Coordinates of C-alpha atoms and ligand atoms in Angstrom, one line a residue:
M1 CA 101.5 69.5 97.4
D2 CA 104.9 68.6 98.9
D3 CA 106.0 70.5 102.0
I4 CA 109.7 70.9 102.2
K5 CA 111.6 72.3 105.1
L6 CA 115.1 73.5 104.7
S7 CA 117.5 74.9 107.3
I8 CA 119.7 77.9 106.6
S9 CA 122.8 75.7 107.2
Q10 CA 121.5 73.1 104.7
I11 CA 121.3 75.8 102.1
R12 CA 124.7 77.2 103.0
D13 CA 126.3 73.8 102.9
A14 CA 124.7 72.9 99.6
A15 CA 126.0 76.2 98.1
S16 CA 129.5 75.7 99.6
Q17 CA 129.8 72.2 98.1
A18 CA 128.5 73.3 94.8
F19 CA 131.0 76.1 94.7
T20 CA 133.9 73.8 95.5
H21 CA 132.8 71.3 92.9
A22 CA 132.3 73.9 90.1
S23 CA 135.6 75.6 91.0
G24 CA 137.4 72.5 89.5
L25 CA 135.6 72.6 86.2
K26 CA 137.5 73.3 83.0
G27 CA 135.8 74.1 79.7
G28 CA 134.2 77.0 78.0
H29 CA 135.8 80.3 76.7
N30 CA 135.6 83.9 77.6
A31 CA 133.4 85.9 75.2
D32 CA 135.8 87.4 72.6
Y33 CA 133.5 89.3 70.3
I34 CA 133.7 92.1 72.8
P35 CA 137.5 92.6 73.2
Y36 CA 137.3 93.7 76.9
L37 CA 135.7 90.5 77.9
A38 CA 138.3 88.3 76.2
N39 CA 140.9 89.7 78.7
I40 CA 139.1 89.1 82.0
D41 CA 140.8 86.5 84.3
P42 CA 139.1 83.2 83.4
D43 CA 139.7 81.8 86.9
L44 CA 137.5 84.3 88.7
F45 CA 134.5 82.6 90.3
G46 CA 131.9 83.8 92.7
L47 CA 128.6 82.5 94.1
S48 CA 126.1 84.4 96.2
I49 CA 122.7 83.5 97.6
V50 CA 120.2 85.9 99.2
L51 CA 117.2 84.3 100.8
T52 CA 113.8 86.1 100.9
D53 CA 114.3 86.9 104.6
G54 CA 117.6 88.7 103.7
T55 CA 120.0 86.0 104.9
H56 CA 122.9 85.9 102.5
F57 CA 126.0 83.8 101.7
D58 CA 129.0 84.6 99.5
F59 CA 131.7 82.3 98.2
G60 CA 134.7 83.3 96.2
D61 CA 135.0 86.4 94.1
T62 CA 131.7 88.0 95.0
T63 CA 133.0 91.6 95.3
Y64 CA 134.6 91.7 91.9
E65 CA 132.8 94.0 89.5
F66 CA 132.2 92.2 86.2
G67 CA 130.2 93.3 83.1
I68 CA 126.5 92.7 83.7
E69 CA 125.9 92.3 80.0
S70 CA 122.6 90.5 79.2
V71 CA 121.5 90.2 82.8
S72 CA 120.8 94.0 82.5
K73 CA 117.9 93.0 80.3
V74 CA 116.1 91.8 83.4
P75 CA 116.0 95.1 85.4
T76 CA 115.2 97.2 82.3
A77 CA 112.3 94.8 81.4
I78 CA 111.1 95.4 85.0
L79 CA 111.4 99.1 84.6
A80 CA 109.5 99.0 81.2
M81 CA 106.7 97.0 83.0
K82 CA 106.7 99.6 85.9
Q83 CA 106.3 102.4 83.4
H84 CA 104.0 100.8 80.8
T85 CA 102.4 97.8 82.7
P86 CA 103.1 94.2 81.9
R87 CA 100.4 94.3 79.2
G88 CA 102.1 97.3 77.6
V89 CA 105.4 95.4 77.3
L90 CA 103.6 92.3 75.9
E91 CA 101.9 94.5 73.2
K92 CA 105.0 96.5 72.3
I93 CA 107.7 93.8 72.6
G94 CA 106.2 90.4 73.3
A95 CA 107.0 87.5 75.6
D96 CA 107.9 84.7 73.2
A97 CA 111.1 82.5 73.5
T98 CA 113.1 82.7 70.3
G99 CA 114.9 79.3 70.6
L100 CA 117.8 81.2 68.9
P101 CA 121.0 83.0 69.8
F102 CA 120.6 86.2 71.8
N103 CA 121.7 88.4 68.9
S104 CA 119.6 86.7 66.2
I105 CA 118.4 88.8 63.3
F106 CA 116.6 85.8 61.9
A107 CA 114.5 85.7 65.1
I108 CA 113.1 89.1 64.3
L109 CA 112.1 88.0 60.8
L110 CA 110.6 84.7 62.1
E111 CA 108.5 86.5 64.7
N112 CA 106.8 88.5 62.0
D113 CA 108.6 91.8 62.6
H114 CA 108.3 91.4 66.4
P115 CA 111.2 91.7 68.9
S116 CA 109.6 88.8 70.8
T117 CA 110.9 89.2 74.3
P118 CA 112.8 92.0 76.3
L119 CA 115.4 89.4 77.2
V120 CA 117.1 89.0 73.8
N121 CA 119.1 91.8 72.2
A122 CA 116.2 93.0 69.9
G123 CA 113.6 93.2 72.6
A124 CA 116.1 94.8 75.1
I125 CA 117.0 97.6 72.6
S126 CA 113.2 98.0 72.1
A127 CA 112.7 98.1 75.9
C128 CA 115.4 100.8 76.2
S129 CA 113.5 102.8 73.6
M130 CA 110.3 102.5 75.8
I131 CA 111.8 104.0 78.9
S132 CA 110.5 107.3 80.0
P133 CA 111.0 110.2 79.6
A134 CA 111.1 109.8 75.8
G135 CA 113.8 111.9 74.0
D136 CA 115.9 112.6 77.1
A137 CA 118.9 110.2 77.1
D138 CA 120.3 111.4 80.5
A139 CA 117.0 111.1 82.3
K140 CA 116.4 107.7 80.7
W141 CA 119.9 106.6 81.8
K142 CA 119.1 107.8 85.3
A143 CA 115.9 105.9 85.4
I144 CA 117.6 102.7 84.2
T145 CA 120.5 102.9 86.8
D146 CA 118.3 104.1 89.7
N147 CA 116.1 101.0 89.1
I148 CA 119.2 98.7 89.1
A149 CA 120.5 100.3 92.3
D150 CA 117.1 99.7 93.9
L151 CA 117.1 96.1 92.9
C152 CA 120.7 95.6 94.1
A153 CA 120.3 97.7 97.3
S154 CA 123.5 99.6 96.2
P155 CA 124.6 101.6 93.2
V156 CA 126.3 100.2 90.1
K157 CA 128.8 102.0 87.9
L158 CA 129.8 102.0 84.3
I159 CA 133.0 100.1 83.3
D160 CA 134.2 102.8 80.8
E161 CA 136.6 100.5 79.0
L162 CA 133.9 97.9 78.4
Y163 CA 131.5 100.5 77.2
K164 CA 134.1 101.8 74.7
S165 CA 135.0 98.2 73.6
E166 CA 131.4 97.3 73.1
S167 CA 130.4 100.6 71.4
E168 CA 133.2 100.1 68.8
T169 CA 132.2 96.6 67.9
N170 CA 128.4 96.4 68.1
F171 CA 127.7 96.3 64.4
N172 CA 125.2 93.4 64.7
N173 CA 123.2 95.3 67.3
R174 CA 123.2 98.4 65.0
A175 CA 121.7 96.2 62.3
I176 CA 119.0 94.8 64.8
T177 CA 118.1 98.4 65.8
W178 CA 117.6 99.6 62.3
L179 CA 115.6 96.5 61.4
L180 CA 113.3 97.1 64.4
K181 CA 113.0 100.7 63.4
N182 CA 111.8 99.5 60.0
Y183 CA 109.1 97.5 61.7
N184 CA 108.0 100.3 64.0
R185 CA 109.3 98.5 67.1
I186 CA 111.7 101.3 68.3
Y187 CA 109.8 103.9 70.4
D188 CA 112.4 106.6 70.6
D189 CA 115.5 107.7 68.7
P190 CA 117.1 104.4 67.4
M191 CA 120.8 105.2 68.0
M192 CA 120.0 106.7 71.4
S193 CA 118.1 103.5 72.3
L194 CA 121.0 101.4 71.2
D195 CA 123.5 103.5 73.1
L196 CA 121.4 103.1 76.3
Y197 CA 121.3 99.3 75.7
T198 CA 125.1 99.2 75.2
R199 CA 125.7 101.3 78.3
Q200 CA 123.5 99.2 80.5
C201 CA 125.3 96.1 79.3
S202 CA 128.6 97.8 80.3
L203 CA 127.7 98.3 83.9
G204 CA 129.8 96.6 86.5
I205 CA 128.0 94.5 89.1
T206 CA 129.2 92.1 91.8
C207 CA 127.9 88.7 92.4
S208 CA 126.3 89.7 95.7
Q209 CA 124.5 92.7 94.1
M210 CA 123.2 90.3 91.4
A211 CA 121.9 87.9 94.1
A212 CA 120.1 90.8 95.8
M213 CA 118.5 91.7 92.5
A214 CA 117.4 88.0 92.0
A215 CA 116.1 87.9 95.6
T216 CA 114.0 91.1 95.1
I217 CA 112.3 89.3 92.2
A218 CA 111.9 86.1 94.3
S219 CA 110.4 88.3 97.0
G220 CA 107.7 89.7 94.7
G221 CA 109.3 93.1 94.4
R222 CA 110.5 94.0 97.9
N223 CA 114.2 94.1 98.3
P224 CA 115.1 91.8 101.2
I225 CA 118.4 93.5 101.8
S226 CA 117.2 97.1 101.9
G227 CA 113.5 96.4 102.8
K228 CA 112.5 98.8 100.0
P229 CA 109.5 98.0 97.8
V230 CA 111.0 98.2 94.2
F231 CA 108.1 97.0 92.0
D232 CA 104.5 95.9 92.2
T233 CA 103.9 92.2 93.1
E234 CA 102.1 91.6 89.8
I235 CA 105.4 92.2 87.9
A236 CA 107.2 89.4 89.7
P237 CA 105.6 86.4 87.9
K238 CA 105.9 88.2 84.6
I239 CA 109.6 88.8 84.8
T240 CA 110.2 85.3 86.1
T241 CA 108.2 83.9 83.2
L242 CA 110.5 85.8 80.8
I243 CA 113.6 84.6 82.6
A244 CA 112.3 80.9 82.6
T245 CA 111.4 80.9 78.9
V246 CA 114.4 82.6 77.3
G247 CA 117.1 83.3 80.0
F248 CA 119.5 80.7 78.6
Y249 CA 118.6 81.5 74.9
Q250 CA 118.7 78.4 72.7
H251 CA 119.5 76.3 75.8
S252 CA 116.6 77.6 77.9
G253 CA 114.4 74.5 77.7
D254 CA 117.2 72.1 78.5
W255 CA 118.3 74.3 81.4
L256 CA 114.8 74.6 83.0
Y257 CA 114.1 70.9 82.5
T258 CA 117.3 70.0 84.2
S259 CA 117.6 72.5 86.9
G260 CA 114.1 73.7 87.7
L261 CA 115.6 77.2 88.2
P262 CA 114.5 80.2 86.0
A263 CA 117.9 81.8 85.3
K264 CA 119.3 84.6 83.1
S265 CA 122.8 84.7 81.8
G266 CA 125.2 87.3 80.4
V267 CA 128.3 87.0 78.3
G268 CA 130.3 88.7 81.1
G269 CA 129.9 85.3 82.9
G270 CA 127.1 86.2 85.2
V271 CA 124.0 84.1 85.9
L272 CA 121.0 85.3 87.9
G273 CA 118.6 82.7 89.2
V274 CA 115.2 83.2 90.8
L275 CA 113.3 80.7 92.9
P276 CA 110.1 82.5 93.8
G277 CA 109.4 82.8 97.5
V278 CA 112.7 81.1 98.4
M279 CA 115.8 82.8 97.2
G280 CA 117.8 84.7 94.6
V281 CA 121.1 83.2 93.5
A282 CA 123.9 84.6 91.3
A283 CA 127.1 83.1 90.1
F284 CA 129.9 84.6 88.0
A285 CA 132.8 82.9 86.0
P286 CA 133.9 84.2 82.6
P287 CA 134.3 81.0 80.5
L288 CA 131.0 80.4 78.5
D289 CA 129.4 77.5 76.6
D290 CA 128.4 77.7 73.0
A291 CA 125.2 79.6 73.8
G292 CA 127.0 82.2 75.9
N293 CA 126.1 80.8 79.4
S294 CA 128.8 80.5 82.1
V295 CA 130.0 76.9 82.5
K296 CA 130.9 77.1 86.2
A297 CA 127.9 79.3 87.1
Q298 CA 125.4 76.9 85.6
A299 CA 127.1 73.9 87.2
A300 CA 127.0 75.5 90.6
L301 CA 123.3 76.6 90.4
L302 CA 122.3 73.2 89.0
E303 CA 124.0 71.3 91.9
I304 CA 122.4 73.6 94.5
M305 CA 118.9 72.9 93.1
Q306 CA 119.5 69.1 92.9
T307 CA 121.1 68.8 96.3
L308 CA 118.2 70.7 98.0
G309 CA 115.6 68.9 95.8
L310 CA 114.1 72.2 94.7
G311 CA 112.4 73.1 91.4
I312 CA 110.0 75.8 90.3
M313 CA 107.7 73.2 88.7
N314 CA 107.7 70.9 91.7
G315 CA 104.6 72.3 93.3
Q316 CA 106.5 72.5 96.6
N317 CA 105.7 74.6 99.7
V318 CA 109.2 75.5 100.8
T319 CA 109.7 76.7 104.4
I320 CA 113.1 77.9 105.6
V321 CA 113.7 77.2 109.3
K322 CA 116.4 78.9 111.3
Ligands
LIG401 N1 126.1 93.3 75.2 C1 126.0 92.0 74.7 C2 125.5 92.0 73.3 O1 124.7 92.8 73.0 C3 125.1 91.2 75.6 C4 124.9 89.7 75.1 C5 124.8 88.8 76.2 O2 125.2 89.0 77.4 N2 124.2 87.6 75.9 O3 125.9 91.2 72.5

């Protein structure tokens, strides 16, 4: 096994350079199927890193609150595992990559009536239906948002305009929800479960909060910013597996092969990356590629991994020296 020693300033310099290089990139488009997202300033760009010892770096627009969108699938999958165990989530939802777009109905049919993973729309709606206490939308919402606040070490709040915009246009997700109901994969009221999913996607989050969430996963469940234990250590490799296998949807394999970084994207432009035992990273820039992954965010994260010679599959023992 390779031993690799990195200093904090090496990591900060790699991130600073990656941020500068990615800032100049053109290409991609804001998501426009949710009207609110189409109008966000496409030049916003932030990059945050939180190391497992709590050291953090922020570059650019890291205090801007953007729509968390699909990155919200990560904390709610963690909550479902906390409440029902990782095995319970495997049995009720599954852990298979779809290789298809995040909102694919075809994927549900191909998986033999199975939502397949909590990190695509179908599985995420199913995960919202699993959250306790069943039947109580307010208490479920509180459980979902308290968990996100614990993971971020600070509260997040709803972007009302985004929630409205998304609720008025989520016809595909309504179809997914009823199809899952037909296959007995919705474990509470279907439209309440969809509404919780839509609301969680409409939460505003900053890049630094997202990096704290990533670092909590990288630290095995203990938030390195607040010091609070948020989830059991056994959940960390499970959620990281889900992120690695499907975090970039139909580009997940190419992304992991190239970057070595398990990462989860959202159509708001956020990307959360987890390098277990080392760091959590997050980047945010609205223009997306054809799979819905932020162009600048992926470029920045890829460059950091390559400059530092890191990768989850590298079999490295990484030590960070002061
Ligand atoms: N709320 C969005 C949707 O359901 C989330 C999609 C995403 O971020 N990939 O379509």
